[in-house]
Coordinates of C-alpha atoms in Angstrom, one line a residue:
X1 CA -14.4 -22.7 -4.9
X2 CA -17.1 -22.1 -7.6
X3 CA -17.2 -18.6 -8.9
X4 CA -13.8 -17.6 -7.3
X5 CA -11.6 -15.6 -9.6
X6 CA -8.6 -15.0 -7.4
X7 CA -5.1 -16.1 -8.1
X8 CA -2.3 -17.8 -6.2
X9 CA 0.9 -15.7 -5.8
X10 CA 4.2 -17.4 -5.1
X11 CA 7.3 -15.3 -4.2
X12 CA 10.1 -15.5 -6.8
X13 CA 13.5 -16.3 -5.3
X14 CA 15.4 -15.4 -8.5
X15 CA 17.2 -12.1 -8.7
X16 CA 16.2 -9.3 -11.1
X17 CA 19.3 -9.9 -13.1
X18 CA 18.6 -13.6 -13.4
X19 CA 15.0 -12.9 -14.7
X20 CA 16.4 -10.3 -17.1
X21 CA 18.9 -12.9 -18.4
X22 CA 16.1 -15.4 -19.1
X23 CA 14.1 -12.8 -20.9
X24 CA 16.9 -11.8 -23.1
X25 CA 18.0 -15.4 -23.8
X26 CA 14.4 -16.2 -25.0
X27 CA 14.0 -12.8 -26.7
X28 CA 11.0 -12.0 -24.4
X29 CA 9.7 -8.6 -23.2
X30 CA 8.6 -8.0 -19.6
X31 CA 7.9 -4.4 -18.6
X32 CA 7.6 -5.2 -14.9
X33 CA 11.3 -6.2 -14.8
X34 CA 12.5 -3.5 -17.2
X35 CA 12.8 -5.6 -20.4
X36 CA 11.1 -3.6 -23.2
X37 CA 11.8 -3.2 -26.9
X38 CA 14.0 -0.2 -26.0
X39 CA 16.0 -1.9 -23.2
X40 CA 16.2 -5.3 -24.8
X41 CA 19.5 -4.3 -26.4
X42 CA 20.9 -2.1 -23.6
X43 CA 24.3 -3.0 -22.1
X44 CA 25.8 -2.3 -18.7
X45 CA 29.0 -4.0 -17.3
X46 CA 28.2 -6.3 -14.4
X47 CA 31.7 -7.6 -13.9
X48 CA 35.0 -8.4 -15.7
X49 CA 35.9 -12.1 -16.3
X50 CA 39.2 -12.3 -18.1
X51 CA 42.1 -10.3 -19.7
X52 CA 44.3 -10.5 -22.7
X53 CA 46.6 -8.4 -24.9
X54 CA 46.3 -8.6 -28.7
X55 CA 48.5 -6.5 -31.0
X56 CA 49.3 -4.2 -28.1
X57 CA 45.7 -3.6 -27.2
X58 CA 44.3 -4.6 -23.8
X59 CA 41.0 -6.4 -23.7
X60 CA 38.7 -7.5 -21.0
X61 CA 36.0 -10.2 -21.2
X62 CA 32.8 -8.5 -20.1
X63 CA 29.8 -10.0 -18.3
X64 CA 26.8 -7.8 -19.2
X65 CA 24.3 -7.1 -16.5
X66 CA 21.0 -8.8 -17.3
X67 CA 22.5 -10.9 -20.1
X68 CA 23.4 -14.6 -20.0
X69 CA 27.1 -15.5 -19.9
X70 CA 26.8 -16.8 -23.5
X71 CA 26.6 -13.1 -24.4
X72 CA 30.0 -12.2 -22.8
X73 CA 32.2 -10.2 -25.2
X74 CA 35.8 -9.0 -25.3
X75 CA 36.0 -5.2 -25.1
X76 CA 39.1 -2.9 -25.4
X77 CA 39.9 -1.2 -22.1
X78 CA 39.5 2.2 -23.6
X79 CA 35.8 1.5 -24.2
X80 CA 35.1 0.6 -20.5
X81 CA 33.7 3.2 -18.2
X82 CA 33.7 1.2 -15.0
X83 CA 36.7 2.2 -12.9
X84 CA 35.5 0.4 -9.7
X85 CA 35.0 -2.9 -11.6
X86 CA 38.5 -2.5 -13.1
X87 CA 39.9 -1.9 -9.7
X88 CA 38.1 -5.0 -8.3
X89 CA 39.4 -7.1 -11.2
X90 CA 43.1 -6.1 -10.7
X91 CA 42.7 -6.4 -6.9
X92 CA 41.3 -10.0 -7.2
X93 CA 44.0 -10.9 -9.7
X94 CA 46.8 -9.7 -7.5
X95 CA 45.2 -11.3 -4.4
X96 CA 45.2 -14.7 -6.2
X97 CA 48.7 -14.5 -7.6
X98 CA 50.2 -13.4 -4.3
X99 CA 48.9 -16.3 -2.4
X100 CA 51.5 -18.6 -0.9
X101 CA 51.8 -22.0 -2.5
X102 CA 53.8 -24.8 -0.9
X103 CA 55.7 -22.2 1.2
X104 CA 56.7 -20.0 -1.7
X105 CA 55.0 -16.8 -2.8
X106 CA 54.1 -16.7 -6.5
X107 CA 55.6 -13.8 -8.3
X108 CA 53.1 -11.3 -9.6
X109 CA 53.7 -10.3 -13.2
X110 CA 52.1 -7.1 -14.3
X111 CA 52.9 -7.6 -18.1
X112 CA 51.1 -10.8 -19.1
X113 CA 49.5 -11.5 -22.5
X114 CA 46.7 -13.5 -21.0
X115 CA 45.6 -14.9 -17.7
X116 CA 45.8 -18.5 -16.8
X117 CA 42.4 -20.2 -16.6
X118 CA 42.7 -20.7 -12.8
X119 CA 43.3 -17.0 -12.3
X120 CA 40.3 -16.0 -14.5
X121 CA 38.1 -18.6 -12.7
X122 CA 39.0 -17.1 -9.3
X123 CA 38.2 -13.6 -10.5
X124 CA 34.8 -14.7 -11.8
X125 CA 34.0 -16.5 -8.5
X126 CA 35.1 -13.4 -6.5
X127 CA 32.9 -11.2 -8.7
X128 CA 29.9 -13.5 -8.3
X129 CA 30.5 -13.6 -4.5
X130 CA 30.7 -9.8 -4.3
X131 CA 27.3 -9.6 -6.1
X132 CA 25.7 -12.3 -3.9
X133 CA 26.9 -10.6 -0.7
X134 CA 25.6 -7.2 -1.9
X135 CA 22.2 -8.7 -2.6
X136 CA 22.3 -10.5 0.8
X137 CA 23.1 -7.2 2.5
X138 CA 20.2 -5.5 0.7
X139 CA 17.9 -8.3 1.8
X140 CA 18.9 -8.1 5.4
X141 CA 18.4 -4.3 5.5
X142 CA 15.0 -4.7 3.9
X143 CA 13.9 -7.2 6.5
X144 CA 15.3 -5.6 9.7
X145 CA 13.0 -3.5 11.8
X146 CA 15.6 -1.2 13.3
X147 CA 17.2 2.0 11.9
X148 CA 20.9 0.9 12.2
X149 CA 22.5 -0.6 9.1
X150 CA 23.8 -4.2 8.6
X151 CA 26.9 -4.6 6.4
X152 CA 28.4 -7.8 5.0
X153 CA 32.1 -8.4 4.4
X154 CA 34.3 -11.3 3.2
X155 CA 37.9 -10.7 2.4
X156 CA 39.0 -14.1 3.5
X157 CA 37.6 -16.8 1.2
X158 CA 34.9 -17.4 -1.5
X159 CA 32.1 -18.3 0.9
X160 CA 28.9 -16.6 0.0
X161 CA 25.6 -16.0 1.9
X162 CA 24.3 -19.0 3.9
X163 CA 21.8 -21.0 1.8
X164 CA 19.4 -22.0 4.5
X165 CA 19.1 -19.0 6.7
X166 CA 16.1 -16.7 7.0
X167 CA 16.2 -13.3 8.7
X168 CA 13.5 -12.6 11.3
X169 CA 13.1 -9.8 13.9
X170 CA 11.3 -11.7 16.6
X171 CA 10.6 -15.2 17.9
X172 CA 9.1 -17.6 15.5
X173 CA 7.0 -19.9 17.7
X174 CA 6.4 -23.5 16.7
X175 CA 2.7 -24.5 16.4
X176 CA 1.0 -24.6 19.8
X177 CA 3.5 -22.1 21.5
X178 CA 2.2 -18.6 22.3
X179 CA 5.0 -16.1 22.8
X180 CA 2.5 -13.2 23.2
X181 CA 0.6 -14.3 26.3
X182 CA -0.2 -13.1 29.7
X183 CA -0.3 -9.3 29.2
X184 CA -3.6 -7.3 29.4
X185 CA -2.7 -4.1 31.2
X186 CA 0.2 -1.7 31.5
X187 CA 1.5 1.0 33.8
X188 CA -0.3 4.4 34.0
X189 CA 2.9 6.3 34.4
X190 CA 3.0 9.7 32.7
X191 CA 6.8 9.8 33.4
X192 CA 8.4 6.4 34.0
X193 CA 9.5 5.1 36.4
X194 CA 6.7 5.9 38.9
X195 CA 5.5 4.1 42.0
X196 CA 3.6 1.4 40.0
X197 CA 5.8 1.1 36.9
X198 CA 6.1 -2.3 35.2
X199 CA 9.4 -3.5 37.0
X200 CA 8.0 -2.5 40.4
X201 CA 4.7 -4.3 39.7
X202 CA 6.7 -7.4 38.9
X203 CA 8.7 -7.1 42.1
X204 CA 12.0 -5.8 40.6
X205 CA 13.8 -2.5 40.2
X206 CA 14.1 -0.6 36.9
X207 CA 16.9 -2.1 34.9
X208 CA 18.2 1.1 33.4
X209 CA 19.7 4.4 34.7
X210 CA 19.0 7.9 33.4
X211 CA 21.4 7.4 30.5
X212 CA 19.5 4.3 29.5
X213 CA 22.4 2.0 30.4
X214 CA 21.9 -1.2 32.3
X215 CA 22.3 -1.0 36.1
X216 CA 21.3 -4.4 37.3
X217 CA 23.4 -7.5 37.9
X218 CA 23.5 -10.6 35.7
X219 CA 20.8 -13.0 36.7
X220 CA 18.1 -10.4 37.4
X221 CA 15.3 -10.0 34.9
X222 CA 14.4 -6.9 32.9
X223 CA 10.8 -5.8 32.8
X224 CA 10.2 -3.2 30.2
X225 CA 7.0 -1.2 29.6
X226 CA 4.6 -2.8 27.1
X227 CA 2.1 -2.0 24.4
X228 CA -0.6 -1.4 27.0
X229 CA 1.4 1.1 29.0
X230 CA 0.4 4.8 29.0
X231 CA 4.0 6.0 28.5
X232 CA 5.1 6.8 25.0
X233 CA 8.0 5.6 22.7
X234 CA 10.5 7.9 24.5
X235 CA 10.0 6.1 27.8
X236 CA 13.4 5.3 29.4
X237 CA 12.1 1.8 30.1
X238 CA 11.8 0.9 26.4
X239 CA 15.2 -0.2 25.2
X240 CA 15.3 -3.8 24.0
X241 CA 12.0 -3.5 22.2
X242 CA 13.4 -0.7 19.9
X243 CA 16.0 -3.0 18.4
X244 CA 19.8 -2.6 18.1
X245 CA 20.9 1.1 17.8
X246 CA 24.3 0.2 16.4
X247 CA 25.4 -0.5 12.8
X248 CA 26.9 -3.9 12.6
X249 CA 28.9 -5.9 10.1
X250 CA 28.7 -9.7 9.4
X251 CA 32.2 -10.6 8.4
X252 CA 34.2 -13.7 7.6
X253 CA 36.8 -14.6 10.2
X254 CA 40.3 -15.5 9.2
X255 CA 40.9 -18.2 11.8
X256 CA 38.3 -20.9 10.9
X257 CA 35.4 -19.6 13.0
X258 CA 33.2 -19.0 10.0
X259 CA 31.1 -15.8 10.1
X260 CA 31.4 -13.3 12.9
X261 CA 29.9 -9.9 13.8
X262 CA 31.7 -6.7 14.5
X263 CA 30.4 -3.3 15.5
X264 CA 30.9 -0.3 13.3
X265 CA 30.4 2.1 16.2
X266 CA 31.8 2.5 19.7
X267 CA 29.6 0.8 22.2
X268 CA 29.7 2.0 25.9
X269 CA 29.6 -0.3 28.9
X270 CA 26.2 -1.8 29.8
X271 CA 24.5 -0.8 26.5
X272 CA 21.9 -2.9 24.8
X273 CA 23.5 -4.4 21.6
X274 CA 21.1 -6.9 20.1
X275 CA 18.4 -9.5 20.8
X276 CA 18.8 -13.2 20.2
X277 CA 15.9 -14.6 18.3
X278 CA 15.0 -17.8 16.5
X279 CA 12.4 -20.6 16.4
X280 CA 10.8 -21.3 19.8
X281 CA 10.5 -25.0 20.1
X282 CA 9.8 -27.5 22.9
X283 CA 12.7 -29.0 24.8
X284 CA 11.8 -32.4 23.4
X285 CA 12.1 -31.1 19.8
X286 CA 15.4 -29.4 20.8
X287 CA 16.7 -32.7 22.0
X288 CA 15.9 -34.2 18.6
X289 CA 17.5 -31.4 16.6
X290 CA 20.5 -31.4 18.9
X291 CA 21.4 -34.9 17.8
X292 CA 21.7 -33.5 14.2
X293 CA 23.5 -30.2 15.2
X294 CA 26.1 -31.9 17.3
X295 CA 27.5 -33.7 14.3
X296 CA 27.8 -30.4 12.5
X297 CA 29.4 -28.6 15.4
X298 CA 26.5 -26.1 15.6
X299 CA 25.7 -24.3 18.8
X300 CA 22.4 -22.4 18.0
X301 CA 20.2 -24.0 20.7
X302 CA 19.5 -22.0 23.8
X303 CA 17.3 -23.2 26.6
X304 CA 14.8 -20.7 28.0
X305 CA 15.4 -21.9 31.5
X306 CA 14.9 -18.7 33.5
X307 CA 12.0 -20.4 35.3
X308 CA 11.7 -23.8 33.8
X309 CA 13.2 -25.8 30.9
X310 CA 10.1 -26.3 28.7
X311 CA 11.2 -24.3 25.7
X312 CA 14.3 -23.6 23.6
X313 CA 15.3 -21.0 21.0
X314 CA 16.8 -22.5 17.8
X315 CA 18.5 -19.9 15.7
X316 CA 20.0 -22.3 13.2
X317 CA 17.6 -21.5 10.3
X318 CA 15.7 -18.5 11.5
X319 CA 17.4 -15.6 13.3
X320 CA 18.8 -12.2 13.1
X321 CA 22.4 -10.8 13.3
X322 CA 23.0 -12.6 16.6
X323 CA 22.9 -15.9 14.6
X324 CA 26.5 -15.0 13.5
X325 CA 27.9 -13.9 16.8
X326 CA 30.8 -16.1 17.8
X327 CA 31.6 -17.6 21.2
X328 CA 34.4 -16.4 23.5
X329 CA 35.5 -17.5 26.9
X330 CA 36.2 -13.8 27.5
X331 CA 33.2 -12.2 25.9
X332 CA 32.2 -8.5 25.6
X333 CA 28.4 -9.3 25.7
X334 CA 26.3 -10.6 28.5
X335 CA 22.9 -12.4 28.4
X336 CA 19.8 -11.0 30.2
X337 CA 16.2 -12.3 30.3
X338 CA 13.6 -9.7 29.2
X339 CA 9.9 -9.5 29.6
X340 CA 7.8 -7.0 27.6
X341 CA 4.5 -8.1 26.0
X342 CA 4.7 -11.6 27.5
X343 CA 5.0 -12.2 31.3
X344 CA 5.1 -16.0 30.9
X345 CA 8.3 -16.8 32.9
X346 CA 8.9 -19.8 30.6
X347 CA 9.3 -17.5 27.6
X348 CA 11.7 -14.6 28.3
X349 CA 13.2 -12.7 25.4
X350 CA 17.0 -12.9 25.2
X351 CA 19.0 -9.6 25.2
X352 CA 22.7 -9.1 24.8
X353 CA 24.3 -6.2 26.7
X354 CA 27.9 -4.9 26.5
X355 CA 30.1 -5.8 29.5
X356 CA 32.7 -3.2 28.7
X357 CA 33.5 -0.4 26.2
X358 CA 33.7 -2.0 22.7
X359 CA 35.7 -0.1 20.1
X360 CA 34.4 0.4 16.5
X361 CA 35.6 -2.5 14.4
X362 CA 35.8 -4.9 17.3
X363 CA 34.2 -8.3 17.1
X364 CA 31.2 -9.0 19.3
X365 CA 31.2 -12.2 21.3
X366 CA 29.3 -13.9 24.1
X367 CA 29.9 -17.0 26.1
X368 CA 27.9 -19.9 24.8
X369 CA 28.0 -21.4 28.3
X370 CA 26.9 -18.0 29.8
X371 CA 24.6 -18.3 32.8
X372 CA 22.2 -15.8 34.2
X373 CA 24.4 -15.2 37.2
X374 CA 28.1 -14.7 37.9
X375 CA 28.5 -18.2 39.3
X376 CA 29.2 -20.5 36.3
X377 CA 29.4 -23.7 38.3
X378 CA 26.0 -23.8 39.8
X379 CA 23.3 -25.6 37.7
X380 CA 20.7 -24.0 39.9
X381 CA 21.8 -20.5 38.9
X382 CA 21.3 -21.0 35.2
X383 CA 19.5 -18.0 33.8
X384 CA 20.1 -18.9 30.2
X385 CA 22.3 -21.6 28.8
X386 CA 22.9 -23.5 25.5
X387 CA 21.1 -26.8 25.1
X388 CA 23.2 -29.7 26.5
X389 CA 25.7 -31.1 24.0
X390 CA 26.7 -34.7 23.4
X391 CA 29.9 -34.1 21.3
X392 CA 32.5 -31.6 22.6
X393 CA 33.3 -28.8 20.2
X394 CA 36.9 -27.4 20.3
X395 CA 36.9 -23.6 21.1
X396 CA 38.9 -21.3 18.8
X397 CA 38.2 -18.0 20.6
X398 CA 41.9 -17.4 21.4
X399 CA 41.2 -15.9 24.8
X400 CA 43.9 -16.2 27.6
X401 CA 41.3 -17.8 29.8
X402 CA 40.0 -20.2 27.0
X403 CA 38.4 -23.3 28.5
X404 CA 39.3 -25.3 25.4
X405 CA 35.8 -26.3 24.4
X406 CA 32.5 -24.6 23.6
X407 CA 30.5 -27.0 25.6

């Protein structure tokens, strides 16, 4: 456009440390990322890479924060002021050396002159993983819209953050799909629930009791007060819309089920735990994507079939913590359909509530075949179910009542 003096801005996906490394490598200054004449030669230990003993002195190979790996240097232990990094180094070394190989446990030797290349390589990979997971945790907590914390933990393998996953807090509709539709008025209650509160206007009862716990049976919908309602944020009929109240941890499972989610706090029975979000797509598009996902063993497609089967939620690439919740044939979470700022019965929100008391540290699970009613054999009773599968996926939930397959 003639006379336009604006500029295009593209978000940078590189970390601050990576940008600092590039600046130092090219001897460039950049005040916005902290590289000035004064800080160009500053040094801070990022992680320890290797170990050796020379003439009775212990040395560690140091990776300097914000410096390229070509700038790594050997430093005597007495000069290092990083007890936590030293602890991580020794822990990673012992973890690697104590692994069982061919049925025999390798002997851990504490008095070595130098580490074998394979050991040092593992320690570096573990250090890089630790940094990547910390950055991912920080990113998740920046993007979430609820107060509770999200932690990340992997003590099982070297797997890092998923490369093609983007955190969102609400549905991401495909072009042509309106997930904020059909609401123009709200209740006039000064103290919900009153005679004409939102659930009663929809023909249903209030879903929550005085303690804000669920009191309705599976299969019944939840109608919460919306943005047009007179009641305030402390209304007892505003639960799901506030987001998860519990701090959760995304962790790596040790039995081949990939990532999982565990609660860091005790959760009482019938409590709202989290919402299941993702891309909202048509059933036709879900059928196409399902062909690809089946070959990968993915189970992220959920049909929004409370009233019809026109739309599906796909949480494969876009989602929240629920993306990582595993299946169980004996789950501790139950699915409910929720309507708040959209009364279109084809587009309910998906909420997960606890079915029993869940202890702190316990993994959260739901049944990928879970229906909206207690009867799991009736197709007509489907309140919410995963998209139909073509390839059967073996279930690894370990429950006594395990059906053997996820689908």
